[in-house]
mmCIF file of C-alpha atoms and ligand atoms in Angstrom:
data_model
loop_
_atom_site.group_PDB
_atom_site.id
_atom_site.type_symbol
_atom_site.label_atom_id
_atom_site.label_comp_id
_atom_site.label_asym_id
_atom_site.label_seq_id
_atom_site.Cartn_x
_atom_site.Cartn_y
_atom_site.Cartn_z
ATOM 1 C CA MET A 1070 11.641 -2.246 -41.097
ATOM 2 C CA THR A 1071 12.950 -5.605 -39.886
ATOM 3 C CA HIS A 1072 15.529 -6.020 -37.191
ATOM 4 C CA PRO A 1073 17.533 -9.052 -36.162
ATOM 5 C CA THR A 1074 15.703 -11.209 -33.631
ATOM 6 C CA GLU A 1075 18.772 -12.871 -32.094
ATOM 7 C CA TRP A 1076 21.167 -11.171 -29.681
ATOM 8 C CA LYS A 1077 24.302 -12.032 -27.788
ATOM 9 C CA GLY A 1078 24.325 -11.520 -24.045
ATOM 10 C CA SER A 1079 25.763 -12.572 -20.702
ATOM 11 C CA TYR A 1080 23.766 -14.443 -18.089
ATOM 12 C CA TYR A 1081 24.561 -14.313 -14.360
ATOM 13 C CA ASP A 1082 22.898 -16.933 -12.188
ATOM 14 C CA GLY A 1083 23.023 -14.827 -9.014
ATOM 15 C CA GLN A 1084 25.520 -17.175 -7.331
ATOM 16 C CA SER A 1085 28.676 -16.566 -9.296
ATOM 17 C CA VAL A 1086 30.273 -13.477 -10.833
ATOM 18 C CA VAL A 1087 31.279 -15.582 -13.828
ATOM 19 C CA PRO A 1088 29.000 -14.845 -16.802
ATOM 20 C CA GLN A 1089 27.596 -17.523 -19.125
ATOM 21 C CA HIS A 1090 27.301 -16.633 -22.792
ATOM 22 C CA VAL A 1091 23.766 -16.839 -24.135
ATOM 23 C CA THR A 1092 22.004 -16.203 -27.411
ATOM 24 C CA ILE A 1093 18.693 -14.477 -26.900
ATOM 25 C CA SER A 1094 15.723 -14.506 -29.228
ATOM 26 C CA VAL A 1095 12.876 -12.064 -28.874
ATOM 27 C CA THR A 1096 9.430 -13.684 -28.981
ATOM 28 C CA ALA A 1097 5.875 -12.513 -28.428
ATOM 29 C CA VAL A 1098 5.808 -13.699 -24.809
ATOM 30 C CA GLY A 1099 9.358 -13.167 -23.652
ATOM 31 C CA LEU A 1100 13.073 -13.667 -24.177
ATOM 32 C CA SER A 1101 14.293 -17.151 -25.081
ATOM 33 C CA LEU A 1102 17.763 -17.835 -23.692
ATOM 34 C CA HIS A 1103 19.911 -20.400 -25.489
ATOM 35 C CA PHE A 1104 22.960 -21.540 -23.508
ATOM 36 C CA ALA A 1105 26.146 -23.079 -24.911
ATOM 37 C CA SER A 1106 25.094 -26.295 -23.128
ATOM 38 C CA HIS A 1107 22.004 -26.355 -25.459
ATOM 39 C CA ARG A 1108 19.757 -25.598 -22.513
ATOM 40 C CA THR A 1109 16.938 -23.210 -23.429
ATOM 41 C CA THR A 1110 14.743 -21.244 -21.089
ATOM 42 C CA THR A 1111 12.189 -18.457 -21.487
ATOM 43 C CA TRP A 1112 11.991 -15.290 -19.428
ATOM 44 C CA ASN A 1113 8.435 -13.959 -19.751
ATOM 45 C CA TYR A 1114 8.152 -10.195 -20.147
ATOM 46 C CA HIS A 1115 5.959 -9.819 -17.064
ATOM 47 C CA GLU A 1116 8.721 -11.346 -14.852
ATOM 48 C CA LEU A 1117 11.426 -8.932 -16.004
ATOM 49 C CA ARG A 1118 12.742 -5.697 -14.595
ATOM 50 C CA GLN A 1119 14.833 -3.469 -16.800
ATOM 51 C CA THR A 1120 17.533 -1.929 -14.621
ATOM 52 C CA GLN A 1121 19.793 -0.459 -17.286
ATOM 53 C CA GLY A 1122 19.703 0.673 -20.881
ATOM 54 C CA ARG A 1123 17.998 4.015 -20.527
ATOM 55 C CA TYR A 1124 20.866 6.075 -21.841
ATOM 56 C CA SER A 1125 22.671 6.122 -25.125
ATOM 57 C CA GLY A 1126 25.566 3.688 -25.202
ATOM 58 C CA GLU A 1127 24.506 1.931 -22.003
ATOM 59 C CA GLU A 1128 24.099 -1.832 -22.201
ATOM 60 C CA VAL A 1129 20.684 -3.295 -21.458
ATOM 61 C CA ARG A 1130 20.239 -5.155 -18.197
ATOM 62 C CA PHE A 1131 17.237 -7.283 -17.219
ATOM 63 C CA GLU A 1132 16.750 -8.909 -13.854
ATOM 64 C CA ARG A 1133 14.421 -11.649 -12.722
ATOM 65 C CA GLY A 1134 13.558 -12.895 -9.232
ATOM 66 C CA THR A 1135 13.971 -11.224 -5.878
ATOM 67 C CA GLY A 1136 17.064 -10.675 -3.786
ATOM 68 C CA ILE A 1137 20.056 -12.123 -5.563
ATOM 69 C CA GLY A 1138 18.153 -12.926 -8.721
ATOM 70 C CA GLU A 1139 19.241 -13.776 -12.216
ATOM 71 C CA THR A 1140 20.623 -11.111 -14.508
ATOM 72 C CA LEU A 1141 20.899 -10.780 -18.245
ATOM 73 C CA VAL A 1142 23.198 -8.188 -19.817
ATOM 74 C CA ILE A 1143 22.862 -7.416 -23.526
ATOM 75 C CA PRO A 1144 25.426 -5.036 -25.031
ATOM 76 C CA SER A 1145 23.207 -3.911 -27.911
ATOM 77 C CA PRO A 1146 20.418 -1.498 -26.923
ATOM 78 C CA ASN A 1147 18.675 -2.355 -30.213
ATOM 79 C CA ILE A 1148 17.154 -5.386 -28.525
ATOM 80 C CA LEU A 1149 14.685 -2.934 -26.980
ATOM 81 C CA ILE A 1150 13.427 -2.001 -30.452
ATOM 82 C CA ALA A 1151 12.874 -5.693 -31.213
ATOM 83 C CA ILE A 1152 11.022 -6.174 -27.900
ATOM 84 C CA HIS A 1153 8.706 -3.306 -28.736
ATOM 85 C CA GLU A 1154 8.100 -4.742 -32.209
ATOM 86 C CA HIS A 1155 7.413 -8.322 -31.134
ATOM 87 C CA GLY A 1156 6.406 -8.123 -27.498
ATOM 88 C CA GLY A 1157 3.004 -6.471 -27.957
ATOM 89 C CA SER A 1158 1.344 -4.972 -24.883
ATOM 90 C CA HIS A 1159 3.689 -6.841 -22.466
ATOM 91 C CA ALA A 1160 6.623 -4.788 -23.678
ATOM 92 C CA GLY A 1161 4.993 -1.503 -22.698
ATOM 93 C CA HIS A 1162 6.760 -1.224 -19.363
ATOM 94 C CA PHE A 1163 10.246 -1.357 -20.824
ATOM 95 C CA TYR A 1164 12.036 1.781 -21.756
ATOM 96 C CA HIS A 1165 11.620 2.493 -25.438
ATOM 97 C CA PRO A 1166 14.937 3.442 -26.953
ATOM 98 C CA ALA A 1167 15.218 6.989 -28.140
ATOM 99 C CA THR A 1168 15.017 7.833 -31.783
ATOM 100 C CA ARG A 1169 18.285 8.608 -33.487
ATOM 101 C CA ARG A 1170 17.748 12.322 -33.020
ATOM 102 C CA ALA A 1171 17.077 12.031 -29.303
ATOM 103 C CA ARG A 1172 20.161 9.882 -28.889
ATOM 104 C CA VAL A 1173 22.325 12.603 -30.429
ATOM 105 C CA TYR A 1174 20.678 15.049 -28.040
ATOM 106 C CA TRP A 1175 21.527 12.886 -25.028
ATOM 107 C CA THR A 1176 25.116 12.435 -26.153
ATOM 108 C CA VAL A 1177 25.590 16.167 -26.553
ATOM 109 C CA LEU A 1178 23.914 16.825 -23.209
ATOM 110 C CA ALA A 1179 26.134 14.253 -21.490
ATOM 111 C CA ALA A 1180 29.223 15.894 -22.969
ATOM 112 C CA LEU A 1181 28.103 19.337 -21.825
ATOM 113 C CA THR A 1182 27.314 18.250 -18.269
ATOM 114 C CA SER A 1183 30.656 16.523 -17.796
ATOM 115 C CA LEU A 1184 32.651 19.482 -19.155
ATOM 116 C CA PRO A 1185 32.225 21.635 -16.028
ATOM 117 C CA ILE A 1186 33.295 18.616 -13.954
ATOM 118 C CA VAL A 1187 36.439 18.116 -16.022
ATOM 119 C CA TYR A 1188 37.160 21.866 -15.848
ATOM 120 C CA GLY A 1189 36.578 21.765 -12.084
ATOM 121 C CA ILE A 1190 38.956 18.852 -11.603
ATOM 122 C CA PHE A 1191 41.778 20.901 -13.115
ATOM 123 C CA THR A 1192 40.878 24.014 -11.141
ATOM 124 C CA TRP A 1193 39.981 22.670 -7.679
ATOM 125 C CA GLY A 1194 41.236 19.088 -7.726
ATOM 126 C CA ILE A 1195 39.359 15.819 -7.442
ATOM 127 C CA PRO A 1196 38.613 15.692 -3.667
ATOM 128 C CA SER A 1197 36.522 18.869 -3.635
ATOM 129 C CA LEU A 1198 34.454 17.574 -6.540
ATOM 130 C CA ALA A 1199 34.152 13.970 -5.391
ATOM 131 C CA GLN A 1200 30.409 14.340 -4.776
ATOM 132 C CA PRO A 1201 29.319 15.468 -8.283
ATOM 133 C CA ILE A 1202 31.852 13.149 -9.921
ATOM 134 C CA THR A 1203 30.484 10.166 -7.975
ATOM 135 C CA ALA A 1204 26.920 11.103 -8.930
ATOM 136 C CA ALA A 1205 27.886 11.255 -12.622
ATOM 137 C CA ILE A 1206 29.498 7.796 -12.786
ATOM 138 C CA PRO A 1207 27.225 5.285 -14.560
ATOM 139 C CA ILE A 1208 25.884 2.537 -12.267
ATOM 140 C CA SER A 1209 26.960 -0.074 -14.838
ATOM 141 C CA TRP A 1210 30.570 1.101 -14.544
ATOM 142 C CA GLU A 1211 30.356 1.026 -10.757
ATOM 143 C CA ILE A 1212 29.059 -2.572 -10.805
ATOM 144 C CA GLN A 1213 31.846 -3.719 -13.125
ATOM 145 C CA LEU A 1214 34.430 -2.027 -10.939
ATOM 146 C CA GLY A 1215 32.928 -3.672 -7.842
ATOM 147 C CA GLN A 1216 33.289 -7.131 -9.371
ATOM 148 C CA PHE A 1217 36.967 -6.518 -10.038
ATOM 149 C CA VAL A 1218 37.532 -5.026 -6.580
ATOM 150 C CA GLN A 1219 35.978 -8.091 -4.993
ATOM 151 C CA GLN A 1220 38.226 -10.376 -7.047
ATOM 152 C CA GLU A 1221 41.207 -8.236 -6.009
ATOM 153 C CA VAL A 1222 40.395 -8.324 -2.278
ATOM 154 C CA THR A 1223 39.596 -12.054 -2.179
ATOM 155 C CA ALA A 1224 42.396 -13.144 -4.548
ATOM 156 C CA GLY A 1225 44.290 -16.089 -3.123
ATOM 157 C CA LYS A 1226 41.990 -16.331 -0.095
ATOM 158 C CA PRO A 1227 39.633 -19.289 0.350
ATOM 159 C CA VAL A 1228 35.925 -18.505 0.470
ATOM 160 C CA CYS A 1229 33.431 -20.268 2.775
ATOM 161 C CA GLN A 1230 31.269 -22.569 0.704
ATOM 162 C CA ASN A 1231 29.259 -24.554 3.208
ATOM 163 C CA PRO A 1232 25.696 -24.680 1.778
ATOM 164 C CA LYS A 1233 24.001 -24.189 5.185
ATOM 165 C CA LEU A 1234 26.151 -21.169 5.953
ATOM 166 C CA ILE A 1235 25.599 -19.669 2.494
ATOM 167 C CA HIS A 1236 21.851 -20.281 2.747
ATOM 168 C CA ALA A 1237 21.655 -18.537 6.132
ATOM 169 C CA VAL A 1238 23.728 -15.558 4.957
ATOM 170 C CA GLU A 1239 21.630 -15.196 1.804
ATOM 171 C CA SER A 1240 18.363 -15.446 3.747
ATOM 172 C CA ILE A 1241 19.444 -12.566 5.968
ATOM 173 C CA LEU A 1242 20.573 -10.515 2.964
ATOM 174 C CA THR A 1243 17.367 -11.213 1.021
ATOM 175 C CA ALA A 1244 15.190 -10.278 4.011
ATOM 176 C CA MET A 1245 16.731 -6.812 3.738
ATOM 177 C CA THR A 1246 17.069 -6.331 -0.021
ATOM 178 C CA ASN A 1247 13.404 -7.343 -0.454
ATOM 179 C CA SER A 1248 12.389 -4.330 1.580
ATOM 180 C CA ILE A 1249 14.276 -1.875 -0.667
ATOM 181 C CA ASP A 1250 12.311 -0.389 -3.579
ATOM 182 C CA GLN A 1251 14.004 -0.010 -6.946
ATOM 183 C CA LEU A 1252 17.169 -1.814 -5.905
ATOM 184 C CA PRO A 1253 19.908 -0.557 -8.256
ATOM 185 C CA TYR A 1254 22.391 -3.298 -7.377
ATOM 186 C CA GLN A 1255 22.342 -7.051 -7.073
ATOM 187 C CA PHE A 1256 23.839 -7.415 -3.612
ATOM 188 C CA GLN A 1257 26.136 -10.368 -2.907
ATOM 189 C CA VAL A 1258 27.839 -11.412 0.301
ATOM 190 C CA THR A 1259 31.054 -13.419 0.201
ATOM 191 C CA VAL A 1260 32.366 -14.929 3.445
ATOM 192 C CA VAL A 1261 36.154 -14.988 3.256
ATOM 193 C CA ASP A 1262 37.800 -17.800 5.213
ATOM 194 C CA SER A 1263 40.109 -15.623 7.282
ATOM 195 C CA PRO A 1264 40.288 -15.078 11.065
ATOM 196 C CA VAL A 1265 40.357 -11.292 10.658
ATOM 197 C CA VAL A 1266 37.419 -9.495 12.300
ATOM 198 C CA ASN A 1267 36.439 -7.354 9.354
ATOM 199 C CA ALA A 1268 33.824 -6.590 6.711
ATOM 200 C CA MET A 1269 33.844 -4.282 3.735
ATOM 201 C CA ALA A 1270 31.671 -3.275 0.830
ATOM 202 C CA ALA A 1271 32.925 -2.805 -2.707
ATOM 203 C CA PRO A 1272 30.981 -0.586 -5.129
ATOM 204 C CA GLY A 1273 28.011 -2.136 -6.871
ATOM 205 C CA GLY A 1274 26.849 -4.279 -3.932
ATOM 206 C CA TYR A 1275 29.737 -6.723 -3.439
ATOM 207 C CA ILE A 1276 30.018 -7.189 0.319
ATOM 208 C CA MET A 1277 32.843 -9.190 1.846
ATOM 209 C CA VAL A 1278 32.662 -10.476 5.404
ATOM 210 C CA PHE A 1279 35.678 -12.146 6.970
ATOM 211 C CA ARG A 1280 35.066 -15.322 8.994
ATOM 212 C CA GLY A 1281 36.446 -13.718 12.162
ATOM 213 C CA LEU A 1282 33.654 -11.154 12.177
ATOM 214 C CA LEU A 1283 30.947 -13.700 11.365
ATOM 215 C CA GLN A 1284 32.044 -15.884 14.270
ATOM 216 C CA ASP A 1285 31.912 -12.910 16.625
ATOM 217 C CA THR A 1286 28.175 -12.481 16.005
ATOM 218 C CA ALA A 1287 25.884 -14.066 18.590
ATOM 219 C CA SER A 1288 22.728 -14.103 16.468
ATOM 220 C CA PRO A 1289 21.477 -13.614 12.893
ATOM 221 C CA GLU A 1290 20.353 -10.137 14.037
ATOM 222 C CA GLU A 1291 23.898 -9.121 14.985
ATOM 223 C CA PHE A 1292 25.148 -10.285 11.589
ATOM 224 C CA ALA A 1293 22.247 -8.470 9.884
ATOM 225 C CA GLY A 1294 23.293 -5.293 11.702
ATOM 226 C CA VAL A 1295 26.721 -5.297 10.051
ATOM 227 C CA LEU A 1296 25.211 -6.151 6.653
ATOM 228 C CA ALA A 1297 22.612 -3.364 6.933
ATOM 229 C CA HIS A 1298 25.369 -0.862 7.689
ATOM 230 C CA GLU A 1299 27.492 -2.050 4.717
ATOM 231 C CA ILE A 1300 24.459 -2.145 2.366
ATOM 232 C CA GLN A 1301 23.878 1.524 3.154
ATOM 233 C CA HIS A 1302 27.509 2.416 2.389
ATOM 234 C CA VAL A 1303 26.860 0.984 -1.090
ATOM 235 C CA LEU A 1304 23.379 2.481 -1.632
ATOM 236 C CA LEU A 1305 24.553 5.914 -0.460
ATOM 237 C CA ARG A 1306 27.540 5.452 -2.795
ATOM 238 C CA HIS A 1307 30.016 6.082 0.039
ATOM 239 C CA THR A 1308 32.280 3.346 -1.362
ATOM 240 C CA MET A 1309 32.398 4.970 -4.791
ATOM 241 C CA HIS A 1310 32.865 8.415 -3.223
ATOM 242 C CA LEU A 1311 35.811 7.251 -1.097
ATOM 243 C CA ILE A 1312 37.492 5.750 -4.151
ATOM 244 C CA VAL A 1313 36.899 8.843 -6.298
ATOM 245 C CA ARG A 1314 38.390 11.095 -3.607
ATOM 246 C CA HIS A 1315 41.659 9.190 -3.528
ATOM 247 C CA VAL A 1316 42.373 7.935 -6.991
ATOM 248 C CA SER A 1317 44.079 9.284 -10.073
ATOM 249 C CA MET A 1318 42.732 11.631 -12.680
ATOM 250 C CA ALA A 1319 42.866 8.843 -15.286
ATOM 251 C CA PHE A 1320 40.505 6.796 -13.118
ATOM 252 C CA VAL A 1321 38.008 9.641 -12.824
ATOM 253 C CA VAL A 1322 38.039 10.437 -16.535
ATOM 254 C CA ALA A 1323 37.543 6.746 -17.383
ATOM 255 C CA ALA A 1324 34.730 6.478 -14.834
ATOM 256 C CA LEU A 1325 32.902 9.542 -16.146
ATOM 257 C CA SER A 1326 33.128 8.422 -19.751
ATOM 258 C CA GLY A 1327 32.147 4.843 -18.868
ATOM 259 C CA ASP A 1328 35.368 3.538 -20.430
ATOM 260 C CA ALA A 1329 35.949 0.039 -19.050
ATOM 261 C CA SER A 1330 39.319 -0.653 -20.655
ATOM 262 C CA GLY A 1331 42.028 -0.972 -18.065
ATOM 263 C CA MET A 1332 39.385 -1.615 -15.393
ATOM 264 C CA VAL A 1333 41.673 -4.164 -13.703
ATOM 265 C CA ALA A 1334 44.301 -1.517 -13.010
ATOM 266 C CA TYR A 1335 41.657 0.820 -11.528
ATOM 267 C CA ALA A 1336 40.321 -2.056 -9.435
ATOM 268 C CA LEU A 1337 43.707 -2.524 -7.806
ATOM 269 C CA GLN A 1338 43.815 1.181 -6.942
ATOM 270 C CA ALA A 1339 40.222 1.057 -5.696
ATOM 271 C CA ALA A 1340 40.776 -2.078 -3.602
ATOM 272 C CA GLN A 1341 43.818 -0.526 -1.919
ATOM 273 C CA THR A 1342 41.832 2.619 -1.150
ATOM 274 C CA LEU A 1343 38.974 0.645 0.434
ATOM 275 C CA GLN A 1344 41.355 -1.479 2.497
ATOM 276 C CA THR A 1345 43.452 1.351 3.843
ATOM 277 C CA LEU A 1346 41.178 4.401 4.217
ATOM 278 C CA SER A 1347 38.086 5.105 6.308
ATOM 279 C CA TYR A 1348 34.802 6.778 5.515
ATOM 280 C CA SER A 1349 34.067 10.181 6.991
ATOM 281 C CA ARG A 1350 32.327 10.431 10.344
ATOM 282 C CA ASP A 1351 29.222 11.780 8.541
ATOM 283 C CA ALA A 1352 29.162 8.796 6.203
ATOM 284 C CA GLU A 1353 29.396 6.430 9.176
ATOM 285 C CA ASP A 1354 26.517 8.179 10.955
ATOM 286 C CA GLN A 1355 24.386 7.949 7.808
ATOM 287 C CA ALA A 1356 25.152 4.245 7.350
ATOM 288 C CA ASP A 1357 24.272 3.643 11.026
ATOM 289 C CA GLU A 1358 20.991 5.556 10.889
ATOM 290 C CA GLN A 1359 19.764 4.241 7.559
ATOM 291 C CA GLY A 1360 21.081 0.754 8.329
ATOM 292 C CA LEU A 1361 19.007 0.687 11.500
ATOM 293 C CA GLN A 1362 15.942 1.872 9.559
ATOM 294 C CA LEU A 1363 16.536 -0.845 6.964
ATOM 295 C CA LEU A 1364 16.559 -3.483 9.722
ATOM 296 C CA GLN A 1365 13.257 -2.192 11.082
ATOM 297 C CA ARG A 1366 11.651 -2.120 7.622
ATOM 298 C CA SER A 1367 12.835 -5.712 7.149
ATOM 299 C CA ARG A 1368 11.297 -6.746 10.505
ATOM 300 C CA ILE A 1369 14.726 -7.698 11.871
ATOM 301 C CA ASN A 1370 15.334 -6.737 15.505
ATOM 302 C CA PRO A 1371 17.696 -3.714 15.254
ATOM 303 C CA GLU A 1372 19.042 -4.210 18.769
ATOM 304 C CA GLY A 1373 21.395 -6.814 17.300
ATOM 305 C CA MET A 1374 23.252 -4.051 15.476
ATOM 306 C CA ILE A 1375 23.826 -2.173 18.729
ATOM 307 C CA THR A 1376 24.843 -5.188 20.818
ATOM 308 C CA PHE A 1377 27.329 -6.241 18.142
ATOM 309 C CA PHE A 1378 28.998 -2.837 17.815
ATOM 310 C CA ALA A 1379 29.142 -2.542 21.631
ATOM 311 C CA LYS A 1380 30.738 -5.990 21.918
ATOM 312 C CA LEU A 1381 33.283 -5.148 19.217
ATOM 313 C CA GLY A 1382 34.331 -2.079 21.213
ATOM 314 C CA LYS A 1383 35.158 -4.191 24.267
ATOM 315 C CA GLU A 1384 37.178 -6.790 22.395
ATOM 316 C CA GLN A 1385 40.948 -7.033 22.525
ATOM 317 C CA PRO A 1386 42.179 -7.007 18.943
ATOM 318 C CA ALA A 1387 43.596 -10.397 17.934
ATOM 319 C CA ASN A 1388 47.273 -10.216 16.924
ATOM 320 C CA GLY A 1389 47.065 -6.438 17.113
ATOM 321 C CA VAL A 1390 44.857 -6.374 14.007
ATOM 322 C CA LEU A 1391 42.066 -3.901 14.638
ATOM 323 C CA GLY A 1392 40.130 -4.707 11.451
ATOM 324 C CA TYR A 1393 36.513 -3.541 11.578
ATOM 325 C CA LEU A 1394 37.036 -1.766 14.878
ATOM 326 C CA SER A 1395 39.654 0.556 13.392
ATOM 327 C CA THR A 1396 37.207 1.830 10.757
ATOM 328 C CA HIS A 1397 34.114 1.560 12.984
ATOM 329 C CA PRO A 1398 35.035 2.662 16.509
ATOM 330 C CA ALA A 1399 32.277 1.840 18.998
ATOM 331 C CA THR A 1400 32.302 5.194 20.763
ATOM 332 C CA GLN A 1401 29.781 5.957 23.506
ATOM 333 C CA ASP A 1402 28.323 8.708 21.278
ATOM 334 C CA ARG A 1403 27.769 6.312 18.456
ATOM 335 C CA LEU A 1404 26.073 3.681 20.623
ATOM 336 C CA ALA A 1405 23.909 6.274 22.378
ATOM 337 C CA HIS A 1406 22.844 7.704 19.034
ATOM 338 C CA LEU A 1407 21.869 4.255 17.732
ATOM 339 C CA LYS A 1408 19.882 3.517 20.899
ATOM 340 C CA SER A 1409 17.999 6.795 20.512
ATOM 341 C CA LEU A 1410 16.783 5.594 17.100
ATOM 342 C CA LEU A 1411 15.122 2.440 18.416
ATOM 343 C CA PRO A 1412 11.319 2.478 18.317
ATOM 344 C CA PRO A 1413 9.781 3.470 21.680
ATOM 345 C CA VAL A 1414 7.269 0.628 21.724
ATOM 346 C CA SER A 1415 8.118 -3.030 21.458
ATOM 347 C CA THR A 1416 7.560 -4.476 18.007
ATOM 348 C CA THR A 1417 7.271 -8.034 16.756
ATOM 349 C CA TYR A 1418 10.252 -9.011 14.679
ATOM 350 C CA ARG A 1419 10.878 -11.956 12.409
ATOM 351 C CA ALA A 1420 12.598 -15.138 13.587
ATOM 352 C CA PHE A 1421 14.834 -16.847 11.034
ATOM 353 C CA PRO A 1422 14.261 -20.602 10.590
ATOM 354 C CA PHE A 1423 17.895 -21.196 11.590
ATOM 355 C CA GLN A 1424 17.711 -18.846 14.596
ATOM 356 C CA SER A 1425 18.546 -21.488 17.230
ATOM 357 C CA GLU A 1426 21.284 -23.080 15.118
ATOM 358 C CA TRP A 1427 23.235 -19.859 14.567
ATOM 359 C CA SER A 1428 26.052 -20.700 16.974
ATOM 360 C CA ASP A 1429 26.733 -23.832 14.885
ATOM 361 C CA ILE A 1430 26.066 -22.404 11.423
ATOM 362 C CA LYS A 1431 28.512 -19.524 11.863
ATOM 363 C CA THR A 1432 31.341 -22.024 12.390
ATOM 364 C CA TYR A 1433 30.579 -24.148 9.297
ATOM 365 C CA CYS A 1434 33.155 -22.364 7.188
ATOM 366 C CA GLU A 1435 36.052 -24.253 8.745
HETATM 367 ZN ZN1 LIG B 899 30.879 2.006 8.043
#
């Protein structure tokens, strides 16, 4: 049986959320990407990670590189059949698409597992079922929603684009994401040019830090502390959970079925929820604890996280805007708990190449 060997897909360069259209051909050694600009490049099979396309109806997603790497999204799962036909032994580590029969089985199973959730929504309401609903939402849907939420939150606001600043922020982010196994999201940090002292994470790994908060940090470690905390809100799916708890039934049904039509309208609802509501105390504790562990695994001094939160607690809010402090109160309990998690013996931590320039770099946005 022969299959087509050319496929349409979207390429993301890891810097921008704007996709580039590509035509992909499947060869013996890898995927050849043909861009509209006539540029052609090859992604060898051994460099690729398949992060989506295991379930019926799910688009196929390949990633390359570490940290904020490059991503290729191909709507047709049949490309996996072609890879297995042409890719020889290299293709062995990609998921082999199910046979037609197995796909029917998965579809039926998916329908059956979501039925009790839909029944439960009507009986007990969405908030009490937010946990299982959140767990059942496809990651691909969450990522798409996150992109729209980010666009919604940053709409009309300038974004910091100084290359030195962006490089420093990405180095700190990559130091942490590199120490996470099986990263389900491609994390991105956007620094919004606004004096507000705030930071927030949208679903799917889209973190937004406002300039006011960045400029309040005294070191890369303090900034890393906030990022580590926000990364954990995403990985633990707190962001998605908060949105699910407070949105409409139509949103939940669309999310469960993976229906992306009308995503923009849901994004508006989701963005408002994230900007006006807080996570539970338990969620905050979890993000603190696992954020601190992430810093240690990444060889970043975790004391920066504690000094920053302590400093935030002492600050007088500018113009009465509480920002990050209103959602992350620096209570004595919280600080004491974080301190109790520090390792008892002194450890050697990494120094960033821009360590001594931080006080300058953090102002480069202006
Ligand atoms: Zn938090």
